[in-house]
XYZ file of C-alpha atoms in Angstrom:
653
model
C -17.616 0.890 -7.593
C -19.182 -0.045 -10.910
C -16.147 -0.012 -13.191
C -14.658 -2.985 -15.056
C -17.807 -5.077 -15.010
C -17.164 -8.462 -13.444
C -20.203 -9.946 -15.153
C -18.605 -9.083 -18.486
C -15.557 -11.071 -17.428
C -17.690 -14.120 -16.666
C -19.388 -13.884 -20.062
C -15.957 -13.659 -21.685
C -14.682 -16.780 -19.920
C -17.864 -18.636 -20.844
C -17.394 -17.590 -24.455
C -13.868 -18.993 -24.460
C -15.142 -22.301 -23.150
C -18.155 -22.630 -25.436
C -16.783 -21.250 -28.687
C -14.742 -23.558 -30.860
C -11.089 -22.616 -31.135
C -9.011 -22.605 -34.237
C -6.687 -25.606 -33.916
C -4.504 -24.304 -36.713
C -4.237 -20.959 -34.989
C -3.187 -22.495 -31.676
C -0.596 -24.715 -33.308
C 0.727 -21.898 -35.443
C 1.168 -19.591 -32.473
C 2.326 -22.409 -30.168
C -0.115 -21.083 -27.620
C -1.519 -24.326 -26.151
C -4.383 -22.490 -24.459
C -8.032 -21.996 -25.347
C -8.006 -18.546 -26.923
C -10.598 -17.859 -29.579
C -9.327 -15.788 -32.496
C -12.344 -13.555 -31.995
C -10.490 -11.715 -29.247
C -8.483 -10.049 -32.022
C -11.505 -9.266 -34.185
C -14.514 -8.573 -31.988
C -14.779 -5.567 -29.655
C -16.773 -7.415 -27.030
C -14.312 -10.297 -26.863
C -11.301 -7.968 -27.013
C -12.701 -6.016 -24.074
C -13.295 -9.289 -22.260
C -9.688 -10.294 -22.825
C -8.301 -7.087 -21.324
C -10.802 -7.326 -18.469
C -9.406 -10.765 -17.760
C -5.967 -9.163 -17.435
C -7.351 -6.643 -14.958
C -8.784 -9.536 -12.992
C -5.433 -11.362 -12.965
C -3.349 -8.301 -12.079
C -5.574 -6.674 -9.466
C -6.634 -7.915 -6.027
C -9.589 -10.221 -5.739
C -12.491 -9.698 -3.399
C -12.344 -9.786 0.390
C -8.845 -8.339 0.718
C -7.558 -5.784 3.199
C -6.128 -3.107 0.922
C -4.247 -1.406 3.783
C -1.944 -4.436 3.952
C -2.288 -6.133 0.533
C 0.378 -6.950 -2.037
C 0.071 -9.550 -4.767
C 3.798 -10.265 -4.674
C 3.559 -10.811 -0.918
C 0.461 -12.984 -1.286
C 2.226 -15.124 -3.870
C 4.968 -15.811 -1.346
C 3.237 -16.492 1.956
C 0.624 -13.896 2.908
C -0.706 -10.636 1.534
C 0.394 -8.693 4.637
C 4.047 -9.846 4.464
C 5.415 -6.489 3.285
C 3.231 -4.430 5.650
C 4.527 -6.416 8.620
C 8.077 -6.000 7.325
C 7.838 -2.295 8.132
C 7.044 -0.060 11.090
C 3.330 0.246 10.244
C 1.994 -2.906 11.913
C 3.276 -5.584 14.249
C 3.856 -9.284 13.698
C 6.673 -11.738 13.119
C 6.990 -12.883 9.499
C 9.657 -14.451 7.302
C 11.255 -11.114 6.402
C 11.680 -9.618 9.871
C 12.899 -12.499 12.037
C 16.232 -14.145 12.778
C 17.634 -16.804 10.420
C 20.719 -18.985 10.827
C 21.849 -18.133 7.304
C 20.758 -16.619 4.018
C 19.647 -19.406 1.724
C 17.483 -19.863 -1.346
C 16.014 -22.874 0.496
C 14.680 -20.711 3.350
C 11.246 -19.122 3.429
C 12.815 -15.660 3.406
C 13.643 -16.161 -0.301
C 10.622 -14.696 -2.078
C 8.603 -16.923 -4.392
C 6.999 -13.995 -6.211
C 9.014 -14.619 -9.387
C 6.756 -17.578 -10.139
C 6.740 -21.347 -10.092
C 7.812 -24.079 -12.469
C 5.769 -23.994 -15.674
C 2.996 -26.583 -15.638
C 0.484 -27.927 -18.125
C -2.280 -25.574 -17.059
C -2.374 -21.811 -16.669
C -1.686 -20.482 -13.170
C -2.024 -16.843 -12.182
C 1.607 -15.917 -11.578
C 3.995 -13.243 -12.851
C 5.139 -14.773 -16.126
C 1.701 -16.187 -16.896
C 0.328 -12.670 -16.682
C 3.170 -11.435 -18.882
C 2.389 -14.267 -21.318
C -1.241 -13.162 -21.578
C 0.001 -9.661 -22.469
C 2.484 -10.958 -25.030
C 0.000 -13.302 -26.676
C -2.357 -10.482 -27.498
C 0.328 -8.028 -28.592
C 1.921 -10.717 -30.798
C -1.247 -11.398 -32.757
C -3.710 -8.523 -32.751
C -2.173 -6.692 -35.724
C -2.401 -9.834 -37.876
C -6.199 -9.741 -37.837
C -8.714 -7.251 -39.150
C -11.992 -6.349 -37.556
C -11.054 -3.862 -34.854
C -11.186 -0.149 -35.550
C -7.782 1.481 -35.091
C -8.847 3.760 -32.248
C -10.377 0.851 -30.355
C -7.331 -1.339 -30.993
C -5.145 1.459 -29.582
C -7.296 1.500 -26.456
C -6.890 -2.257 -25.931
C -3.171 -2.356 -26.731
C -2.438 0.683 -24.568
C -3.926 -1.033 -21.550
C -2.010 -4.252 -22.234
C 1.344 -2.476 -22.619
C 0.643 -0.821 -19.262
C -0.026 -4.183 -17.606
C 3.143 -5.735 -18.979
C 5.142 -2.794 -17.623
C 3.292 -3.025 -14.316
C 4.242 -6.668 -13.859
C 7.881 -6.181 -14.818
C 8.153 -3.242 -12.413
C 6.807 -5.357 -9.553
C 9.575 -7.863 -10.319
C 12.492 -5.496 -10.905
C 12.066 -3.623 -7.641
C 12.216 -6.914 -5.723
C 14.823 -8.851 -7.742
C 16.678 -6.387 -9.920
C 16.987 -7.504 -13.548
C 14.763 -10.390 -14.632
C 14.296 -12.331 -17.891
C 12.659 -10.054 -20.441
C 10.172 -12.193 -22.339
C 8.422 -10.017 -24.917
C 6.715 -12.637 -27.062
C 4.504 -15.590 -26.097
C 6.803 -18.615 -25.896
C 5.898 -22.279 -26.340
C 5.282 -24.022 -23.049
C 8.220 -26.412 -23.242
C 10.865 -26.524 -20.537
C 13.208 -28.528 -22.727
C 13.270 -25.980 -25.560
C 16.633 -24.216 -25.143
C 15.556 -21.424 -27.469
C 13.200 -20.056 -24.817
C 15.631 -20.287 -21.902
C 15.874 -16.526 -21.527
C 18.639 -15.287 -19.191
C 18.208 -12.411 -16.773
C 18.537 -8.981 -18.303
C 20.373 -6.293 -16.384
C 18.363 -4.024 -14.118
C 18.992 -1.145 -16.491
C 17.693 -3.126 -19.481
C 14.628 -4.137 -17.497
C 13.908 -0.561 -16.410
C 14.338 0.684 -19.977
C 11.894 -1.922 -21.274
C 9.337 -0.955 -18.636
C 9.693 2.706 -19.606
C 9.398 1.812 -23.289
C 6.172 -0.098 -22.633
C 4.724 2.781 -20.643
C 5.634 5.295 -23.330
C 3.961 3.009 -25.868
C 0.903 2.842 -23.609
C 0.839 6.640 -23.370
C 1.093 7.082 -27.124
C -1.589 4.498 -27.875
C -4.017 5.824 -25.261
C -3.547 9.390 -26.455
C -4.737 8.207 -29.875
C -7.387 5.799 -28.618
C -11.146 5.833 -28.679
C -12.309 7.857 -25.669
C -13.617 5.863 -22.755
C -17.296 6.031 -21.835
C -18.730 6.386 -18.342
C -18.943 2.583 -18.209
C -15.138 2.456 -18.466
C -14.435 4.416 -15.292
C -11.337 2.997 -13.652
C -9.530 1.854 -16.784
C -5.895 2.637 -17.511
C -5.448 6.177 -18.829
C -2.599 8.204 -20.272
C -2.246 9.833 -16.845
C -1.926 6.434 -15.150
C 0.780 5.340 -17.589
C 2.691 8.608 -17.127
C 2.401 8.393 -13.328
C 3.666 4.823 -13.267
C 6.612 5.821 -15.457
C 7.425 8.516 -12.914
C 7.290 5.972 -10.093
C 9.533 3.574 -12.030
C 12.198 6.171 -12.796
C 12.121 7.527 -9.245
C 12.848 3.991 -8.038
C 15.737 3.740 -10.531
C 17.142 7.058 -9.255
C 16.811 6.107 -5.572
C 19.725 4.705 -3.541
C 18.411 1.133 -3.868
C 19.692 1.144 -7.458
C 21.603 4.425 -7.583
C 24.382 4.039 -4.996
C 26.584 6.619 -6.739
C 23.854 9.301 -6.812
C 23.980 9.499 -10.625
C 22.437 12.886 -11.428
C 21.313 11.774 -14.881
C 18.953 9.291 -13.256
C 17.477 11.978 -11.030
C 17.038 14.212 -14.085
C 15.279 11.433 -15.974
C 12.986 10.874 -12.982
C 12.297 14.606 -12.714
C 11.380 14.906 -16.394
C 9.023 11.914 -16.184
C 7.318 13.087 -13.006
C 6.924 16.654 -14.256
C 5.292 15.239 -17.384
C 2.986 13.070 -15.241
C 2.127 16.051 -13.044
C 1.105 18.165 -16.035
C -0.814 15.341 -17.736
C -2.742 14.667 -14.540
C -3.639 18.329 -14.106
C -4.753 18.571 -17.740
C -7.003 15.530 -17.265
C -8.749 17.074 -14.254
C -6.771 15.383 -11.503
C -5.509 17.245 -8.482
C -5.231 17.278 -4.710
C -8.696 16.635 -3.325
C -9.435 19.286 -0.668
C -11.583 16.774 1.254
C -8.707 14.574 2.456
C -10.743 12.566 4.920
C -13.479 11.572 2.478
C -11.691 11.326 -0.861
C -11.644 7.512 -0.595
C -15.395 7.288 -1.040
C -15.824 8.846 -4.506
C -15.584 6.695 -7.626
C -12.789 8.019 -9.830
C -12.487 11.220 -7.833
C -10.056 14.026 -8.624
C -7.306 12.405 -6.538
C -7.527 8.975 -8.186
C -5.037 8.477 -11.023
C -5.324 4.694 -10.948
C -7.644 2.845 -8.578
C -8.709 -0.700 -7.795
C -12.469 -1.087 -8.017
C -14.577 -2.897 -5.438
C -18.341 -3.218 -5.145
C -20.952 -3.392 -2.414
C -22.721 -6.541 -3.577
C -23.684 -9.015 -0.888
C -23.210 -12.747 -1.240
C -26.109 -14.801 -2.635
C -27.658 -11.843 -4.467
C -26.930 -13.143 -7.952
C -24.134 -10.618 -8.492
C -20.448 -11.307 -8.059
C -19.294 -9.680 -4.843
C -15.842 -8.107 -4.934
C -15.765 -6.594 -1.475
C -13.065 -4.500 0.145
C -12.474 -5.830 3.662
C -10.310 -2.931 4.840
C -13.090 -1.281 6.816
C -14.167 -4.582 8.369
C -10.615 -5.213 9.543
C -10.173 -1.626 10.748
C -13.344 -1.158 12.793
C -13.446 -2.355 16.396
C -15.276 -5.514 17.381
C -17.726 -3.428 19.360
C -18.710 -1.695 16.125
C -18.974 -4.948 14.171
C -15.478 -5.136 12.667
C -12.604 -7.296 13.829
C -9.950 -4.714 14.766
C -7.204 -6.600 12.947
C -5.202 -3.492 11.988
C -3.232 -2.032 14.883
C -1.348 1.176 13.982
C 1.997 1.464 15.730
C 3.330 4.251 17.880
C 6.172 4.597 15.353
C 3.717 5.699 12.645
C 1.578 7.764 15.008
C 4.698 9.663 16.132
C 5.521 10.506 12.494
C 2.479 12.775 12.146
C 3.532 16.367 12.782
C 1.817 19.030 14.827
C -0.950 21.216 13.448
C 1.618 23.800 12.312
C 3.742 21.182 10.538
C 6.550 21.088 13.083
C 7.684 17.622 14.211
C 5.872 15.897 17.060
C 8.087 15.333 20.099
C 7.820 11.627 20.897
C 9.288 12.335 24.347
C 6.559 14.775 25.310
C 3.649 14.049 27.666
C 2.001 10.895 26.309
C -1.345 12.013 27.735
C -1.277 14.779 25.139
C -0.225 12.666 22.147
C -3.490 13.344 20.311
C -3.605 17.120 20.803
C -2.964 19.765 18.122
C -1.791 17.321 15.482
C -1.766 17.443 11.684
C -5.430 17.230 10.515
C -4.580 13.967 8.739
C -3.905 12.435 12.158
C -7.603 12.597 13.051
C -8.688 11.013 9.752
C -6.067 8.263 10.018
C -6.429 7.085 13.644
C -9.210 6.379 16.132
C -7.796 6.701 19.646
C -9.358 6.405 23.082
C -12.316 8.783 23.289
C -12.326 9.905 19.661
C -15.625 10.126 17.789
C -15.702 7.505 15.027
C -19.107 7.572 13.320
C -20.872 4.966 11.236
C -24.408 4.804 9.872
C -26.020 3.131 12.860
C -24.214 5.329 15.402
C -23.095 8.714 14.036
C -21.831 9.768 17.478
C -19.941 6.567 18.340
C -17.027 7.123 20.723
C -14.080 4.753 20.533
C -13.164 3.804 24.104
C -10.035 1.723 24.567
C -8.731 2.035 28.128
C -7.735 -0.524 30.762
C -7.858 -0.925 34.512
C -6.382 -3.248 37.094
C -8.348 -5.999 38.832
C -8.798 -5.973 42.588
C -5.751 -7.000 44.684
C -3.542 -6.292 41.705
C 0.207 -6.253 41.870
C 2.859 -5.214 39.330
C 2.595 -7.483 36.325
C -0.962 -8.618 37.090
C -3.442 -9.019 34.241
C -5.354 -5.935 33.179
C -8.969 -5.492 32.165
C -9.923 -3.854 28.837
C -12.870 -1.570 28.216
C -14.400 -4.318 26.114
C -12.990 -7.711 25.222
C -11.088 -8.095 22.989
C -9.329 -4.917 21.891
C -6.712 -4.480 19.212
C -2.979 -4.715 19.897
C -1.866 -1.075 20.097
C -4.763 0.811 21.685
C -5.278 2.872 18.519
C -7.379 1.832 15.509
C -7.008 2.620 11.814
C -9.686 5.130 10.858
C -8.381 5.836 7.355
C -10.617 4.384 4.591
C -13.565 4.053 7.024
C -16.703 5.760 5.782
C -18.864 7.578 8.362
C -21.889 6.478 6.323
C -20.932 2.790 6.208
C -23.312 0.297 7.748
C -22.330 -2.234 10.372
C -24.778 -4.643 8.735
C -22.721 -7.559 7.487
C -19.764 -6.176 9.451
C -18.894 -3.320 7.054
C -17.992 -5.867 4.365
C -20.203 -4.394 1.653
C -18.982 -0.807 1.694
C -17.800 -0.675 -1.944
C -14.835 1.588 -1.152
C -12.243 1.640 -3.932
C -8.502 1.769 -3.387
C -6.297 4.379 -5.067
C -3.088 2.598 -6.027
C -1.757 5.776 -7.640
C -3.199 9.050 -6.460
C -2.242 12.564 -7.379
C -0.504 13.172 -4.058
C 2.013 10.490 -5.020
C 2.635 12.195 -8.350
C 3.293 15.449 -6.454
C 5.655 13.860 -3.938
C 7.424 11.847 -6.646
C 8.047 15.149 -8.412
C 9.198 16.744 -5.146
C 11.729 13.985 -4.513
C 12.993 14.119 -8.099
C 13.395 17.904 -7.928
C 15.426 17.524 -4.748
C 17.497 14.875 -6.517
C 18.586 17.390 -9.171
C 19.203 20.027 -6.468
C 16.120 22.103 -7.221
C 15.571 22.283 -3.480
C 13.111 25.160 -3.285
C 10.995 23.596 -6.025
C 11.004 20.268 -4.232
C 9.961 21.908 -0.979
C 7.165 23.790 -2.726
C 5.581 20.505 -3.821
C 5.726 19.142 -0.260
C 4.091 22.373 0.832
C 1.294 21.780 -1.709
C 0.495 18.481 -0.023
C 0.661 20.024 3.457
C -1.481 22.990 2.490
C -4.144 20.633 1.138
C -3.994 18.645 4.395
C -4.913 21.775 6.354
C -1.620 22.372 8.167
C -1.372 25.961 9.390
C 1.316 28.069 7.747
C 2.865 29.866 10.700
C 6.458 29.856 9.400
C 5.774 30.548 5.721
C 6.626 26.964 4.738
C 4.032 24.821 6.531
C 6.501 23.744 9.192
C 9.469 23.243 6.847
C 11.225 26.589 7.251
C 14.263 25.012 8.932
C 14.793 22.518 6.084
C 17.810 23.732 4.122
C 20.256 21.039 2.936
C 19.636 18.458 0.213
C 19.559 15.622 2.760
C 17.118 17.553 4.940
C 14.858 17.985 1.917
C 15.072 14.269 1.139
C 14.186 13.549 4.785
C 11.223 15.903 4.543
C 9.751 14.136 1.534
C 10.342 10.682 3.058
C 8.599 11.792 6.255
C 5.759 13.314 4.250
C 5.226 10.038 2.387
C 5.211 8.181 5.707
C 2.290 10.341 6.827
C 0.384 10.942 3.593
C 0.535 7.302 2.447
C 0.289 5.560 5.806
C -1.326 2.134 5.287
C -1.392 2.483 1.495
C 1.245 -0.189 0.778
C 4.000 2.337 0.117
C 6.102 2.173 3.279
C 7.905 -1.151 2.675
C 9.054 -0.062 -0.756
C 10.054 3.417 0.448
C 12.219 1.850 3.149
C 13.845 -0.374 0.515
C 14.293 2.489 -1.980
C 16.255 4.475 0.599
C 18.077 1.571 2.326
C 16.528 2.596 5.644
C 15.996 -0.707 7.428
C 19.338 -0.223 9.145
C 22.185 2.272 8.977
C 24.664 -0.002 7.169
C 24.647 2.346 4.170
C 24.565 5.538 6.242
C 21.201 6.858 5.035
C 19.491 6.675 8.437
C 22.175 8.932 9.912
C 22.205 11.269 6.930
C 18.427 11.663 6.810
C 17.690 11.522 10.530
C 15.676 8.310 10.278
C 15.320 5.726 13.023
C 16.489 2.277 11.825
C 13.838 -0.426 12.099
C 16.299 -3.240 12.641
C 16.660 -3.952 16.341
C 13.344 -2.288 17.199
C 10.044 -3.517 18.550
C 6.813 -2.064 17.191
C 4.937 -0.364 20.038
C 1.519 0.922 20.971
C -0.307 2.528 23.906
C -1.937 1.455 27.125
C -4.420 3.990 28.492
C -5.087 3.263 32.171
C -8.035 4.467 34.247
C -7.247 6.492 37.373
C -9.480 7.625 40.201
C -7.347 10.729 40.543
C -3.958 11.999 39.418
C -2.086 9.636 41.752
C -4.246 6.506 41.990
C -4.902 3.755 39.457
C -8.445 2.430 39.405
C -8.948 -1.169 40.593
C -12.182 -3.150 40.432
C -13.912 -6.167 38.983
C -14.156 -7.016 35.318
C -17.736 -5.837 34.949
C -17.352 -2.561 36.822
C -16.271 -0.094 34.138
C -14.994 3.082 35.855
C -16.435 5.447 33.252
C -19.523 3.781 31.814
C -23.018 4.977 32.628
C -24.657 7.480 34.915
C -23.587 5.473 37.977
C -19.958 5.034 36.888
C -17.586 4.665 39.881
C -15.421 7.605 38.767
C -17.153 9.739 36.126
C -19.502 9.149 33.217
C -17.518 9.243 29.956
C -20.748 9.993 28.043
C -21.972 12.758 30.323
C -23.956 15.563 28.752
C -23.402 17.885 31.703
C -19.733 18.796 32.006
C -17.647 20.133 34.901
C -17.483 23.899 35.348
C -15.636 25.719 32.586
C -16.074 22.925 30.024
C -18.580 23.392 27.207
C -17.655 20.911 24.450
C -16.959 17.207 24.197
C -13.439 17.961 22.965
C -12.740 19.919 26.144
C -14.324 17.173 28.221
C -12.076 14.548 26.638
C -9.062 16.699 27.516
C -10.386 16.866 31.068
C -10.633 13.061 31.242
C -7.078 12.653 29.967
C -5.759 15.259 32.399
C -7.556 13.850 35.434
C -8.510 10.215 34.913
C -6.327 8.635 32.204
C -2.663 7.800 32.058
C -1.098 6.825 28.733
C 2.015 4.638 28.748
C 4.036 2.921 26.037
C 2.865 -0.598 25.243
C 5.842 -2.832 24.414
C 4.094 -6.209 24.171
C 2.788 -5.573 20.661
C 5.436 -7.762 19.003
C 5.925 -11.323 20.311
C 7.907 -11.832 23.518
C 11.619 -11.919 22.779
C 11.169 -10.580 19.242
C 13.242 -7.775 17.786
C 13.081 -6.733 14.151
C 15.858 -8.397 12.138
C 16.714 -7.224 8.636
C 19.203 -8.762 6.206
C 20.612 -6.562 3.454
C 20.166 -9.449 1.012
C 16.462 -8.559 1.101
C 17.152 -5.407 -0.876
C 17.404 -7.766 -3.851
C 15.973 -11.233 -3.457
C 17.365 -14.457 -4.829
C 15.623 -17.046 -6.973
C 14.215 -19.611 -4.580
C 15.560 -23.128 -4.761
C 12.701 -25.008 -6.434
C 12.474 -22.541 -9.313
C 16.227 -22.145 -9.709
C 16.733 -25.904 -9.932
C 14.290 -26.048 -12.854
C 15.922 -23.044 -14.561
C 19.650 -23.288 -13.750
C 20.509 -21.088 -16.741
C 19.305 -18.121 -14.679
C 22.060 -16.300 -12.837
C 21.498 -16.386 -9.100
C 21.561 -13.050 -7.236
C 24.649 -11.889 -5.379
C 24.342 -12.638 -1.689
C 22.186 -15.654 -2.454
C 24.995 -17.818 -3.800
C 25.257 -16.314 -7.286
C 27.005 -13.652 -9.339
C 24.123 -11.581 -10.750
C 24.624 -7.932 -9.789
C 21.255 -6.106 -9.518
C 23.001 -2.727 -9.516
C 23.953 -3.005 -13.184
């Protein structure tokens, strides 16, 4: 992607260092940082300033976008939230057993920030400070044309709202700091208490409405500005914010006025997006590979620059961590059976997880085949457009129950199925797929549609809500055999809510949405009754699972042999050649041949050693709203601690 030029950012930083600063200005504004007043007067420097905000808010290079969150990274690891879900395996601070809930434990998020120091650190309130500093001062200086100033301010209001939303959905109400404060811990005048959750939400909405208004009256972007914040992005984020406020996480009493507010915002976002040329991309499998495509409402830009080329490489490592080691990736993403089971059949009806596992891949939702690479599936890349992903096992000679097993190639991933989503069939394995340049759509039009669907259901417009889910399913290519793309039996309000939750689980698999959807609907366990009401399986007490696919000589006999004697590889394979070009009688296509192999020479079983031995998923309801961790709270004792974490602050207000 070529948007938001990184080289421009470097020039901007260099300018700040080399240009003399106005000492009087810094003292007057109590800024104590090297900001040249030119950022309020010169278009190039103003653009550089807002680009710096993009750089601080967005992911850096070499991140796996399928499992990335800045808030998670600021605590312990960028995949913390992904692993605290049913999408991938792994024991982390938020899914394991603790003796007690304590702000001194590592399960108390540190995403709120750290104690203020003498130098600028990229954390939540530093980013908010950068927004406030510009908004405080820009109108006091002349030099910027009004339409250009609107463009800059609109983007900055969006970023301030963005950061506050990331905080409020983790902590509830937080201190609302709307002007740049002096960096002095002892100054009681800046010891801002926590605002209520409602006040925080209202401020976020106000900022986004300001961003919308400013951007509607701003200088139009040029082609060089592809990827910048737009009116549609601001409207879509407002819809996401108000849907969160209407959801059970905050809305335990099912306040209809909140659902109505969310509906109005998401309908507005839907119409603004359509008017700006956005929509559901009919090419679901390849929509990730177009810069600013019709689906992308707000995306994170990456590039394909290689190291040591003189350009600044901001690579997306998702494909590298998705592809198998045999292809040149590292196979670090292992989709779970729980997510695979969520994908419906080709006609939209639910998949039966208790059906024949050997047929788990047959006649599924078309999105299934673009999301997963399973044993025998064709998974092309530039150097091998007909690559087949083999991931089966066999037993060594003289094996006994519990003996080690031999993989097709060593090593394989942890679930027997790979993540195909976001992998480009034209990507090169040179440099291990690290320079693919694939962008990430943080907000895409499908989310706007499903946000609107959920909001419509919230206000009891059930048929309207279902129609929006059907839009998403129709685009996916699900066959409409029942007149409702598999949803004909959905009738009650709770069934409609379940339908949209399930649709999000499929449509947004591995897009950093699942953790927050589980929190929004209190679905980690059934303590609040939503799992029972909506027919959802609680994650607490579970183990993430995968598949073993075993080689068999015939329907009744497992294959046993040495490590180097692959039962299906090559013309002289002991059983049958997996890559044969001449098929058994009655079989004419590779798809039919793969079915033949599964029916006659494979056996698929559940793999329950994906999570660590002895591990079961443990969730604490205190994680629905986190406390202020001990080190920060001790330096800011005027902040009310969260209920459940030793304090009295109620995030539901």
